Short mmCIF file of C-alpha atoms in Angstrom, two decimals:
data_model
loop_
_atom_site.label_atom_id
_atom_site.label_comp_id
_atom_site.label_asym_id
_atom_site.label_seq_id
_atom_site.Cartn_x
_atom_site.Cartn_y
_atom_site.Cartn_z
CA UNK A 1 35.63 -76.72 30.96
CA UNK A 2 39.41 -76.36 31.33
CA UNK A 3 42.18 -78.09 29.40
CA UNK A 4 44.27 -79.17 32.40
CA UNK A 5 43.99 -82.80 33.50
CA UNK A 6 45.77 -82.29 36.81
CA UNK A 7 44.63 -79.04 38.44
CA UNK A 8 42.77 -79.65 41.70
CA UNK A 9 40.46 -76.76 42.60
CA UNK A 10 39.84 -75.27 46.02
CA UNK A 11 40.70 -72.42 48.39
CA UNK A 12 44.45 -71.68 48.52
CA UNK A 13 46.58 -69.91 51.11
CA UNK A 14 47.74 -66.90 49.06
CA UNK A 15 44.32 -66.00 47.65
CA UNK A 16 42.65 -66.59 51.02
CA UNK A 17 45.10 -64.22 52.72
CA UNK A 18 44.78 -61.63 49.97
CA UNK A 19 40.99 -61.73 49.98
CA UNK A 20 40.78 -61.72 53.79
CA UNK A 21 43.15 -58.77 54.05
CA UNK A 22 41.38 -56.69 51.41
CA UNK A 23 37.95 -57.43 52.92
CA UNK A 24 39.13 -56.62 56.43
CA UNK A 25 40.38 -53.24 55.20
CA UNK A 26 36.81 -52.41 54.12
CA UNK A 27 34.60 -54.15 56.71
CA UNK A 28 35.29 -55.45 60.22
CA UNK A 29 33.94 -59.02 60.27
CA UNK A 30 33.37 -58.84 64.03
CA UNK A 31 31.39 -55.61 63.86
CA UNK A 32 29.36 -56.46 60.75
CA UNK A 33 29.64 -60.14 59.80
CA UNK A 34 26.84 -59.95 57.23
CA UNK A 35 28.38 -57.07 55.25
CA UNK A 36 31.76 -58.82 55.38
CA UNK A 37 30.27 -62.05 54.02
CA UNK A 38 28.29 -60.25 51.29
CA UNK A 39 31.37 -58.31 50.22
CA UNK A 40 33.27 -61.62 49.95
CA UNK A 41 30.60 -63.02 47.61
CA UNK A 42 30.63 -59.79 45.59
CA UNK A 43 34.43 -59.90 45.24
CA UNK A 44 34.22 -63.56 44.19
CA UNK A 45 31.61 -62.70 41.54
CA UNK A 46 33.80 -59.98 40.02
CA UNK A 47 36.91 -62.17 40.29
CA UNK A 48 35.07 -64.72 38.14
CA UNK A 49 33.89 -62.06 35.68
CA UNK A 50 37.48 -60.75 35.38
CA UNK A 51 38.90 -64.23 34.74
CA UNK A 52 36.23 -65.24 32.23
CA UNK A 53 36.54 -61.90 30.37
CA UNK A 54 40.32 -62.25 30.04
CA UNK A 55 39.86 -65.75 28.65
CA UNK A 56 36.98 -64.85 26.33
CA UNK A 57 38.86 -61.94 24.74
CA UNK A 58 42.11 -63.96 24.72
CA UNK A 59 43.92 -61.48 26.97
CA UNK A 60 45.80 -64.12 28.92
CA UNK A 61 49.11 -62.49 28.01
CA UNK A 62 48.34 -59.79 30.61
CA UNK A 63 49.16 -62.12 33.50
CA UNK A 64 52.59 -62.68 31.95
CA UNK A 65 53.46 -59.10 32.96
CA UNK A 66 53.77 -60.50 36.48
CA UNK A 67 57.22 -62.00 35.99
CA UNK A 68 58.41 -65.25 37.56
CA UNK A 69 60.79 -63.31 39.81
CA UNK A 70 57.98 -61.06 41.04
CA UNK A 71 55.76 -64.10 41.73
CA UNK A 72 58.57 -65.80 43.71
CA UNK A 73 59.00 -62.68 45.87
CA UNK A 74 55.27 -62.14 46.24
CA UNK A 75 54.68 -65.77 47.26
CA UNK A 76 57.53 -65.69 49.77
CA UNK A 77 56.29 -62.47 51.34
CA UNK A 78 52.71 -63.75 51.41
CA UNK A 79 53.89 -66.98 53.07
CA UNK A 80 55.61 -65.07 55.87
CA UNK A 81 52.60 -62.77 56.29
CA UNK A 82 50.22 -65.73 56.48
CA UNK A 83 52.46 -67.54 58.96
CA UNK A 84 52.67 -64.43 61.17
CA UNK A 85 48.89 -64.03 61.09
CA UNK A 86 48.52 -67.60 62.39
CA UNK A 87 50.51 -66.79 65.53
CA UNK A 88 47.22 -65.55 66.97
CA UNK A 89 45.78 -69.08 66.88
CA UNK A 90 49.09 -70.78 67.66
CA UNK A 91 49.60 -68.81 70.88
CA UNK A 92 45.93 -68.41 71.80
CA UNK A 93 45.99 -64.60 71.67
CA UNK A 94 42.60 -62.93 72.07
CA UNK A 95 43.31 -59.31 71.03
CA UNK A 96 45.29 -59.27 67.82
CA UNK A 97 46.17 -56.51 65.34
CA UNK A 98 44.16 -56.15 62.14
CA UNK A 99 47.27 -55.03 60.23
CA UNK A 100 49.32 -57.52 58.22
CA UNK A 101 52.79 -55.93 58.17
CA UNK A 102 55.51 -57.73 60.12
CA UNK A 103 56.19 -54.86 62.54
CA UNK A 104 52.56 -54.54 63.67
CA UNK A 105 52.08 -58.31 63.96
CA UNK A 106 55.24 -58.92 65.99
CA UNK A 107 54.41 -55.95 68.22
CA UNK A 108 50.96 -57.45 68.82
CA UNK A 109 52.38 -60.94 69.51
CA UNK A 110 55.07 -59.91 71.98
CA UNK A 111 52.83 -57.26 73.52
CA UNK A 112 50.50 -60.07 74.59
CA UNK A 113 53.33 -62.30 75.90
CA UNK A 114 52.76 -61.63 79.62
CA UNK A 115 49.00 -61.96 79.77
CA UNK A 116 47.66 -63.04 76.36
CA UNK A 117 49.47 -66.31 75.62
CA UNK A 118 47.91 -69.65 76.58
CA UNK A 119 50.53 -72.33 77.33
CA UNK A 120 48.16 -75.23 76.61
CA UNK A 121 47.38 -73.80 73.18
CA UNK A 122 51.09 -73.31 72.51
CA UNK A 123 51.88 -76.94 73.45
CA UNK A 124 49.16 -78.26 71.13
CA UNK A 125 50.14 -75.94 68.27
CA UNK A 126 53.92 -76.42 68.43
CA UNK A 127 53.66 -80.23 68.86
CA UNK A 128 51.49 -80.74 65.82
CA UNK A 129 53.41 -78.16 63.77
CA UNK A 130 56.56 -80.22 64.40
CA UNK A 131 54.66 -83.38 63.41
CA UNK A 132 53.46 -81.77 60.15
CA UNK A 133 56.93 -80.49 59.24
CA UNK A 134 58.48 -83.94 59.88
CA UNK A 135 55.77 -85.51 57.68
CA UNK A 136 56.55 -83.02 54.89
CA UNK A 137 60.26 -83.80 55.22
CA UNK A 138 59.60 -87.55 54.91
CA UNK A 139 57.44 -87.02 51.82
CA UNK A 140 60.06 -84.77 50.23
CA UNK A 141 62.95 -87.17 50.90
CA UNK A 142 61.19 -90.27 49.58
CA UNK A 143 58.51 -89.91 46.93
CA UNK A 144 57.13 -93.33 47.80
CA UNK A 145 55.82 -91.76 51.00
CA UNK A 146 54.01 -88.91 49.24
CA UNK A 147 50.87 -89.92 51.14
CA UNK A 148 52.46 -89.14 54.53
CA UNK A 149 52.34 -85.30 54.21
CA UNK A 150 48.97 -85.68 52.44
CA UNK A 151 47.22 -87.37 55.40
CA UNK A 152 49.23 -85.66 58.16
CA UNK A 153 46.82 -82.67 58.44
CA UNK A 154 43.83 -85.01 58.75
CA UNK A 155 45.57 -87.07 61.45
CA UNK A 156 46.49 -83.84 63.26
CA UNK A 157 42.89 -82.60 63.23
CA UNK A 158 41.52 -85.94 64.48
CA UNK A 159 44.09 -86.38 67.26
CA UNK A 160 43.98 -82.78 68.48
CA UNK A 161 40.16 -82.73 68.45
CA UNK A 162 40.03 -86.01 70.40
CA UNK A 163 42.63 -84.71 72.87
CA UNK A 164 40.73 -81.47 73.53
CA UNK A 165 37.44 -83.36 73.91
CA UNK A 166 38.92 -85.84 76.42
CA UNK A 167 40.73 -83.22 78.52
CA UNK A 168 38.12 -80.45 78.00
CA UNK A 169 41.02 -78.07 77.38
CA UNK A 170 38.53 -75.59 75.95
CA UNK A 171 37.51 -74.79 79.54
CA UNK A 172 41.12 -73.79 80.25
CA UNK A 173 41.46 -71.15 77.58
CA UNK A 174 42.13 -73.31 74.51
CA UNK A 175 40.10 -71.76 71.68
CA UNK A 176 38.08 -74.23 69.59
CA UNK A 177 36.14 -74.06 66.32
CA UNK A 178 32.76 -74.65 68.02
CA UNK A 179 29.59 -75.15 65.98
CA UNK A 180 29.79 -75.47 62.18
CA UNK A 181 26.62 -75.49 60.10
CA UNK A 182 26.22 -78.76 58.22
CA UNK A 183 24.76 -79.26 54.75
CA UNK A 184 25.32 -77.76 51.31
CA UNK A 185 26.01 -74.05 51.04
CA UNK A 186 22.83 -72.01 50.64
CA UNK A 187 22.25 -69.76 47.64
CA UNK A 188 23.91 -66.35 47.95
CA UNK A 189 22.62 -64.69 44.77
CA UNK A 190 20.64 -62.12 46.77
CA UNK A 191 23.65 -61.34 48.98
CA UNK A 192 25.86 -60.08 46.15
CA UNK A 193 26.09 -56.28 46.02
CA UNK A 194 24.96 -55.13 42.57
CA UNK A 195 24.54 -51.53 43.77
CA UNK A 196 25.46 -49.26 46.67
CA UNK A 197 28.75 -48.27 48.26
CA UNK A 198 30.15 -51.82 48.38
CA UNK A 199 29.77 -52.48 44.64
CA UNK A 200 32.94 -50.63 43.63
CA UNK A 201 34.86 -52.05 46.60
CA UNK A 202 33.80 -55.58 45.70
CA UNK A 203 34.81 -54.98 42.07
CA UNK A 204 38.27 -53.70 43.05
CA UNK A 205 38.94 -56.55 45.48
CA UNK A 206 37.61 -59.09 42.97
CA UNK A 207 39.86 -57.91 40.14
CA UNK A 208 43.00 -58.13 42.31
CA UNK A 209 42.09 -61.50 43.85
CA UNK A 210 41.00 -62.86 40.46
CA UNK A 211 44.28 -61.92 38.77
CA UNK A 212 46.39 -63.51 41.53
CA UNK A 213 44.21 -66.64 41.52
CA UNK A 214 44.57 -66.80 37.74
CA UNK A 215 48.35 -66.43 37.88
CA UNK A 216 48.66 -69.28 40.37
CA UNK A 217 46.26 -71.60 38.51
CA UNK A 218 47.90 -71.09 35.11
CA UNK A 219 51.38 -71.53 36.62
CA UNK A 220 50.31 -74.81 38.27
CA UNK A 221 48.58 -76.00 35.10
CA UNK A 222 51.65 -75.29 32.97
CA UNK A 223 53.90 -77.08 35.47
CA UNK A 224 51.95 -80.33 35.37
CA UNK A 225 51.26 -80.06 31.63
CA UNK A 226 55.01 -79.91 30.96
CA UNK A 227 55.58 -82.89 33.28
CA UNK A 228 53.01 -84.98 31.38
CA UNK A 229 53.88 -83.50 27.98
CA UNK A 230 50.56 -82.04 26.85
CA UNK A 231 49.45 -78.55 25.85
CA UNK A 232 47.55 -76.20 28.15
CA UNK A 233 45.10 -73.69 26.64
CA UNK A 234 45.52 -70.68 28.95
CA UNK A 235 42.46 -68.84 27.65
CA UNK A 236 40.29 -71.93 28.09
CA UNK A 237 41.55 -72.25 31.68
CA UNK A 238 40.61 -68.63 32.37
CA UNK A 239 37.06 -69.07 31.10
CA UNK A 240 36.71 -72.24 33.19
CA UNK A 241 38.04 -70.62 36.37
CA UNK A 242 35.91 -67.53 35.81
CA UNK A 243 32.72 -69.54 35.29
CA UNK A 244 33.53 -71.57 38.40
CA UNK A 245 33.96 -68.48 40.58
CA UNK A 246 30.82 -66.78 39.22
CA UNK A 247 28.80 -69.90 40.08
CA UNK A 248 30.65 -70.16 43.40
CA UNK A 249 29.74 -66.59 44.34
CA UNK A 250 26.09 -67.60 44.00
CA UNK A 251 26.47 -70.66 46.23
CA UNK A 252 28.19 -69.11 49.27
CA UNK A 253 31.76 -69.77 48.10
CA UNK A 254 34.72 -67.41 48.01
CA UNK A 255 37.48 -67.21 45.38
CA UNK A 256 38.92 -70.64 44.55
CA UNK A 257 41.70 -71.57 42.19
CA UNK A 258 44.18 -74.33 41.37
CA UNK A 259 45.95 -75.63 44.47
CA UNK A 260 49.54 -76.80 44.07
CA UNK A 261 49.43 -79.12 47.08
CA UNK A 262 46.15 -80.76 46.01
CA UNK A 263 47.32 -81.00 42.41
CA UNK A 264 50.59 -82.61 43.56
CA UNK A 265 48.66 -85.19 45.59
CA UNK A 266 46.46 -85.81 42.52
CA UNK A 267 49.53 -86.28 40.35
CA UNK A 268 51.34 -88.58 42.80
CA UNK A 269 48.19 -90.64 43.36
CA UNK A 270 47.99 -91.32 39.62
CA UNK A 271 44.93 -89.24 38.63
CA UNK A 272 44.71 -88.88 34.85
CA UNK A 273 41.72 -86.58 34.24
CA UNK A 274 39.68 -83.78 35.81
CA UNK A 275 37.22 -86.41 37.11
CA UNK A 276 39.39 -86.35 40.26
CA UNK A 277 37.80 -82.95 41.01
CA UNK A 278 34.33 -84.55 40.86
CA UNK A 279 35.42 -87.24 43.33
CA UNK A 280 36.96 -84.58 45.58
CA UNK A 281 33.73 -82.52 45.45
CA UNK A 282 31.69 -85.58 46.41
CA UNK A 283 33.92 -86.23 49.45
CA UNK A 284 33.58 -82.58 50.51
CA UNK A 285 29.81 -82.89 50.12
CA UNK A 286 29.73 -85.97 52.40
CA UNK A 287 31.90 -84.15 54.93
CA UNK A 288 29.61 -81.11 54.95
CA UNK A 289 26.52 -83.28 55.18
CA UNK A 290 27.54 -85.70 57.92
CA UNK A 291 30.88 -84.94 59.58
CA UNK A 292 30.84 -81.22 60.46
CA UNK A 293 29.53 -81.74 64.05
CA UNK A 294 32.71 -83.71 64.79
CA UNK A 295 34.80 -80.57 64.28
CA UNK A 296 33.24 -78.77 67.24
CA UNK A 297 36.21 -79.39 69.57
CA UNK A 298 38.92 -78.86 66.94
CA UNK A 299 41.39 -76.35 68.44
CA UNK A 300 42.18 -73.21 66.44
CA UNK A 301 45.86 -73.90 67.14
CA UNK A 302 45.84 -77.00 64.93
CA UNK A 303 44.33 -75.02 62.05
CA UNK A 304 47.07 -72.42 62.52
CA UNK A 305 49.74 -75.15 62.56
CA UNK A 306 48.37 -76.70 59.33
CA UNK A 307 48.36 -73.31 57.57
CA UNK A 308 51.89 -72.46 58.74
CA UNK A 309 53.27 -75.83 57.59
CA UNK A 310 51.52 -75.38 54.23
CA UNK A 311 52.72 -71.85 53.48
CA UNK A 312 56.35 -72.45 54.44
CA UNK A 313 56.65 -74.34 51.16
CA UNK A 314 55.85 -71.11 49.31
CA UNK A 315 59.21 -69.62 50.39
CA UNK A 316 61.52 -70.70 47.57
CA UNK A 317 65.08 -69.84 48.61
CA UNK A 318 66.64 -71.80 45.75
CA UNK A 319 64.61 -69.89 43.16
CA UNK A 320 65.61 -66.54 44.73
CA UNK A 321 69.33 -67.51 44.67
CA UNK A 322 69.02 -68.62 41.04
CA UNK A 323 67.32 -65.33 40.12
CA UNK A 324 70.22 -63.43 41.75
CA UNK A 325 72.75 -65.40 39.69
CA UNK A 326 70.89 -64.96 36.39
CA UNK A 327 69.50 -61.40 36.45
CA UNK A 328 70.09 -58.73 39.10
CA UNK A 329 67.15 -56.64 37.88
CA UNK A 330 64.86 -59.65 38.27
CA UNK A 331 66.20 -60.06 41.80
CA UNK A 332 65.27 -56.44 42.57
CA UNK A 333 61.71 -57.19 41.40
CA UNK A 334 61.68 -60.32 43.56
CA UNK A 335 62.89 -58.50 46.69
CA UNK A 336 60.66 -55.50 46.01
CA UNK A 337 57.58 -57.72 45.98
CA UNK A 338 58.81 -59.63 49.04
CA UNK A 339 59.54 -56.62 51.23
CA UNK A 340 56.45 -54.79 49.98
CA UNK A 341 54.22 -57.63 51.22
CA UNK A 342 56.13 -58.23 54.47
CA UNK A 343 56.57 -54.62 55.60
CA UNK A 344 53.46 -53.01 54.16
CA UNK A 345 50.60 -55.01 52.66
CA UNK A 346 49.72 -57.53 49.98
CA UNK A 347 48.44 -54.77 47.67
CA UNK A 348 51.65 -52.74 48.00
CA UNK A 349 53.78 -55.82 47.37
CA UNK A 350 51.76 -56.65 44.28
CA UNK A 351 51.97 -53.05 43.05
CA UNK A 352 55.75 -52.99 43.53
CA UNK A 353 56.12 -56.32 41.71
CA UNK A 354 54.09 -55.17 38.71
CA UNK A 355 55.77 -51.73 38.66
CA UNK A 356 59.29 -53.19 38.62
CA UNK A 357 58.30 -55.73 35.95
CA UNK A 358 56.93 -52.90 33.78
CA UNK A 359 60.06 -50.83 34.45
CA UNK A 360 62.21 -53.72 33.23
CA UNK A 361 60.15 -54.02 30.04
CA UNK A 362 60.39 -50.27 29.40
CA UNK A 363 64.13 -50.30 30.03
CA UNK A 364 64.66 -53.16 27.60
CA UNK A 365 62.47 -51.52 24.95
CA UNK A 366 63.95 -48.03 25.27
CA UNK A 367 67.57 -49.13 25.77
CA UNK A 368 68.19 -52.04 23.38
CA UNK A 369 71.60 -53.65 23.11
CA UNK A 370 74.05 -52.62 20.40
CA UNK A 371 77.40 -54.22 19.63
CA UNK A 372 80.53 -53.63 17.56
CA UNK A 373 81.31 -56.58 15.27
CA UNK A 374 84.67 -57.94 14.20
CA UNK A 375 85.78 -60.62 11.70
CA UNK A 376 86.61 -64.08 13.03
CA UNK A 377 90.04 -65.12 11.66
CA UNK A 378 89.92 -67.40 8.62
CA UNK A 379 86.16 -66.89 8.08
CA UNK A 380 83.67 -64.43 6.64
CA UNK A 381 81.73 -64.44 9.91
CA UNK A 382 81.35 -61.25 11.96
CA UNK A 383 80.62 -61.40 15.68
CA UNK A 384 80.52 -59.22 18.81
CA UNK A 385 84.12 -58.33 19.70
CA UNK A 386 83.28 -58.40 23.43
CA UNK A 387 81.97 -61.97 23.17
CA UNK A 388 84.74 -63.08 20.77
CA UNK A 389 88.02 -61.35 21.72
CA UNK A 390 89.71 -63.00 18.69
CA UNK A 391 87.46 -61.10 16.28
CA UNK A 392 89.34 -58.29 14.51
CA UNK A 393 88.04 -54.95 13.29
CA UNK A 394 88.22 -54.12 9.59
CA UNK A 395 90.41 -51.09 8.89
CA UNK A 396 88.40 -48.03 7.94
CA UNK A 397 85.08 -49.76 8.63
CA UNK A 398 82.92 -49.68 11.77
CA UNK A 399 80.34 -52.51 11.96
CA UNK A 400 77.50 -52.03 14.46
CA UNK A 401 74.69 -54.48 15.17
CA UNK A 402 71.31 -53.36 16.59
CA UNK A 403 69.63 -56.11 18.64
CA UNK A 404 66.05 -54.81 18.61
CA UNK A 405 63.21 -53.50 16.50
CA UNK A 406 63.57 -49.75 15.93
CA UNK A 407 60.55 -47.86 17.24
CA UNK A 408 59.71 -44.35 18.44
CA UNK A 409 60.63 -45.43 21.99
CA UNK A 410 64.24 -46.32 21.17
CA UNK A 411 65.08 -44.81 17.76
CA UNK A 412 66.76 -41.69 19.17
CA UNK A 413 68.78 -43.78 21.65
CA UNK A 414 69.97 -46.13 18.86
CA UNK A 415 71.03 -43.21 16.65
CA UNK A 416 72.95 -41.53 19.49
CA UNK A 417 74.48 -44.84 20.56
CA UNK A 418 75.79 -45.52 17.04
CA UNK A 419 77.26 -42.00 16.79
CA UNK A 420 78.88 -42.46 20.20
CA UNK A 421 80.47 -45.74 19.01
CA UNK A 422 81.77 -43.84 15.95
CA UNK A 423 83.20 -40.95 18.00
CA UNK A 424 84.94 -43.32 20.42
CA UNK A 425 86.39 -45.34 17.55
CA UNK A 426 87.64 -42.22 15.73
CA UNK A 427 89.36 -40.95 18.88
CA UNK A 428 91.16 -44.29 19.31
CA UNK A 429 92.23 -44.33 15.65
CA UNK A 430 93.42 -40.72 15.84
CA UNK A 431 95.51 -41.39 18.93
CA UNK A 432 97.17 -44.42 17.26
CA UNK A 433 97.65 -42.59 13.89
CA UNK A 434 95.50 -45.05 11.92
CA UNK A 435 93.24 -44.23 8.92
CA UNK A 436 89.88 -42.74 9.82
CA UNK A 437 86.52 -44.48 9.54
CA UNK A 438 85.05 -44.19 6.04
CA UNK A 439 82.17 -46.69 6.22
CA UNK A 440 79.61 -47.42 8.93
CA UNK A 441 77.87 -50.77 8.41
CA UNK A 442 74.69 -51.37 10.41
CA UNK A 443 73.92 -55.09 10.75
CA UNK A 444 70.08 -55.21 10.78
CA UNK A 445 69.25 -58.94 10.87
CA UNK A 446 67.95 -58.71 14.50
CA UNK A 447 65.79 -55.66 13.55
CA UNK A 448 62.37 -57.30 13.10
CA UNK A 449 60.46 -54.04 12.47
CA UNK A 450 60.85 -50.29 12.10
CA UNK A 451 58.36 -47.41 12.30
CA UNK A 452 58.37 -43.86 10.96
CA UNK A 453 60.34 -42.59 13.96
CA UNK A 454 62.95 -45.28 13.32
CA UNK A 455 63.28 -44.30 9.65
CA UNK A 456 63.53 -40.64 10.66
CA UNK A 457 66.35 -41.58 13.06
CA UNK A 458 68.18 -43.38 10.20
CA UNK A 459 67.77 -40.28 8.03
CA UNK A 460 69.30 -38.10 10.76
CA UNK A 461 72.10 -40.65 11.22
CA UNK A 462 72.76 -40.54 7.46
CA UNK A 463 72.98 -36.72 7.55
CA UNK A 464 75.34 -36.76 10.55
CA UNK A 465 77.58 -39.33 8.88
CA UNK A 466 77.58 -37.37 5.60
CA UNK A 467 78.99 -34.32 7.44
CA UNK A 468 81.80 -36.58 8.74
CA UNK A 469 82.48 -38.04 5.25
CA UNK A 470 81.35 -41.45 6.44
CA UNK A 471 79.08 -43.58 4.24
CA UNK A 472 76.12 -45.43 5.79
CA UNK A 473 75.66 -49.04 4.68
CA UNK A 474 72.90 -51.45 5.75
CA UNK A 475 73.37 -55.21 5.96
CA UNK A 476 70.62 -57.85 5.88
CA UNK A 477 67.47 -55.85 6.69
CA UNK A 478 64.43 -58.15 7.04
CA UNK A 479 61.50 -58.20 4.59
CA UNK A 480 59.28 -55.95 6.73
CA UNK A 481 62.11 -53.47 7.25
CA UNK A 482 63.23 -53.36 3.61
CA UNK A 483 59.64 -52.79 2.43
CA UNK A 484 59.31 -49.79 4.75
CA UNK A 485 62.72 -48.45 3.70
CA UNK A 486 61.55 -48.52 0.09
CA UNK A 487 58.11 -47.08 0.90
CA UNK A 488 59.73 -44.14 2.72
CA UNK A 489 62.30 -43.68 -0.12
CA UNK A 490 65.14 -44.00 2.41
CA UNK A 491 66.66 -46.79 0.32
CA UNK A 492 66.85 -44.32 -2.60
CA UNK A 493 68.33 -41.63 -0.33
CA UNK A 494 71.32 -43.72 0.73
CA UNK A 495 71.45 -45.59 -2.58
CA UNK A 496 70.30 -49.08 -3.48
CA UNK A 497 73.96 -50.09 -3.79
CA UNK A 498 74.41 -49.38 -0.06
CA UNK A 499 72.12 -52.25 1.02
CA UNK A 500 73.72 -55.71 1.17
CA UNK A 501 72.65 -59.26 1.96
CA UNK A 502 75.41 -59.92 4.52
CA UNK A 503 78.06 -58.01 6.44
CA UNK A 504 80.73 -59.92 4.52
CA UNK A 505 79.30 -58.66 1.20
CA UNK A 506 79.21 -55.11 2.55
CA UNK A 507 82.84 -55.29 3.75
CA UNK A 508 84.08 -56.78 0.48
CA UNK A 509 82.33 -53.96 -1.39
CA UNK A 510 84.07 -51.38 0.80
CA UNK A 511 87.55 -52.97 0.97
CA UNK A 512 88.66 -52.47 -2.66
CA UNK A 513 88.01 -48.74 -2.34
CA UNK A 514 90.00 -48.64 0.89
CA UNK A 515 92.89 -50.58 -0.67
CA UNK A 516 92.91 -48.23 -3.67
CA UNK A 517 92.97 -45.15 -1.46
CA UNK A 518 95.78 -46.55 0.72
#
């Protein structure tokens, strides 16, 4: 149903952690396994409904509010949280904290150091973790060996399971997977909560998990689409993912999405279409049908090692450094999401990330850039004097450019900013005994739109300038803006002869009067 040829679908680390954490906050899986499982199916159902709805109503732009910087921080924090959670299996700890913040987890780990750690489990876990990391390093250094990190987890599972079975390490405190039901997942339609106290909880968890799953899938899809030079229909992807999760919730599955590691293996192996997902599903079916009894003696430590090695790749130091160099506000969003996840919870980290991203948007909308323009020597081109130090100001004329649409949210700021430029310029001219400003030219080519509040702000600016004996002139307003200026009669108020096609035309119209007066 989707448009991506490369996305490989399945459970992924970030969504699994998020879902597990949110479910655990509502129901203890040890105390009430059935309610926990049913809530998972309910959350998956609503995650699918959320995704499909966003796609159907073409609301995919909403996930773009989660900026790249916020996603980088969120992923990094989630990776560390996941890795810390796996220390339970890696060290063989029996009693472990239910909290996910770094302080609680480390306190639980080191609190169990004297009596809770199992040295056999640690040896198994650390050995295979080192093997997996070396395999990843080999695959990263030489792309010809992309298959090495791909099969390393399978080799680890087979070898560790065989080792535990031969030595019967499970009798010496090494925790194992034990019995796994074989066969296809049973129907779970009747287990979804469509009423009762868990309905709202399942809906809330599903919406959050669904949005994160969607963000990851679309990001992965776009990455591979750009590599293969084809277009990705984001809304189509959302409908496909949503349908998949709705069906999955009815067949004992939890939230699945596009997996970067699986998709990368697909890409490197030469897969060209989504048929690779059908092949993958068939292999999983055969595994469930015939091979599950072989996993009985698989140690939990090896599963922890595989997860840790997988999530370490989510910590993107290079991206964080690049974000710092490009945009400090973006870096704040990145670190806010990171520390929110690490020191509090996944939900708090996500909330911080979205809040800072919204704050950045509001700041940019309400505080647009303005610039004073000067004339480049030997040309009729006018540019920002801060960007082009060689640009010179025109005597008696102040040229200001507004780099944004003028709306109710920023119109007052723009008016005050222009008046502040004028006051500062007049003070400088007065101190150097130069002629005062007689014309204020507003370069409006970047102004794509204006509303009634914006026109009202221009009217107030015109009145303020009139009291100072300064004439307001507009240069190059766009078609939408000029239509609204005429409709509001503002063009008549300042005079049709005060609106010019270019800044150069406006300056040449002002200069003769200035020369005459001098």
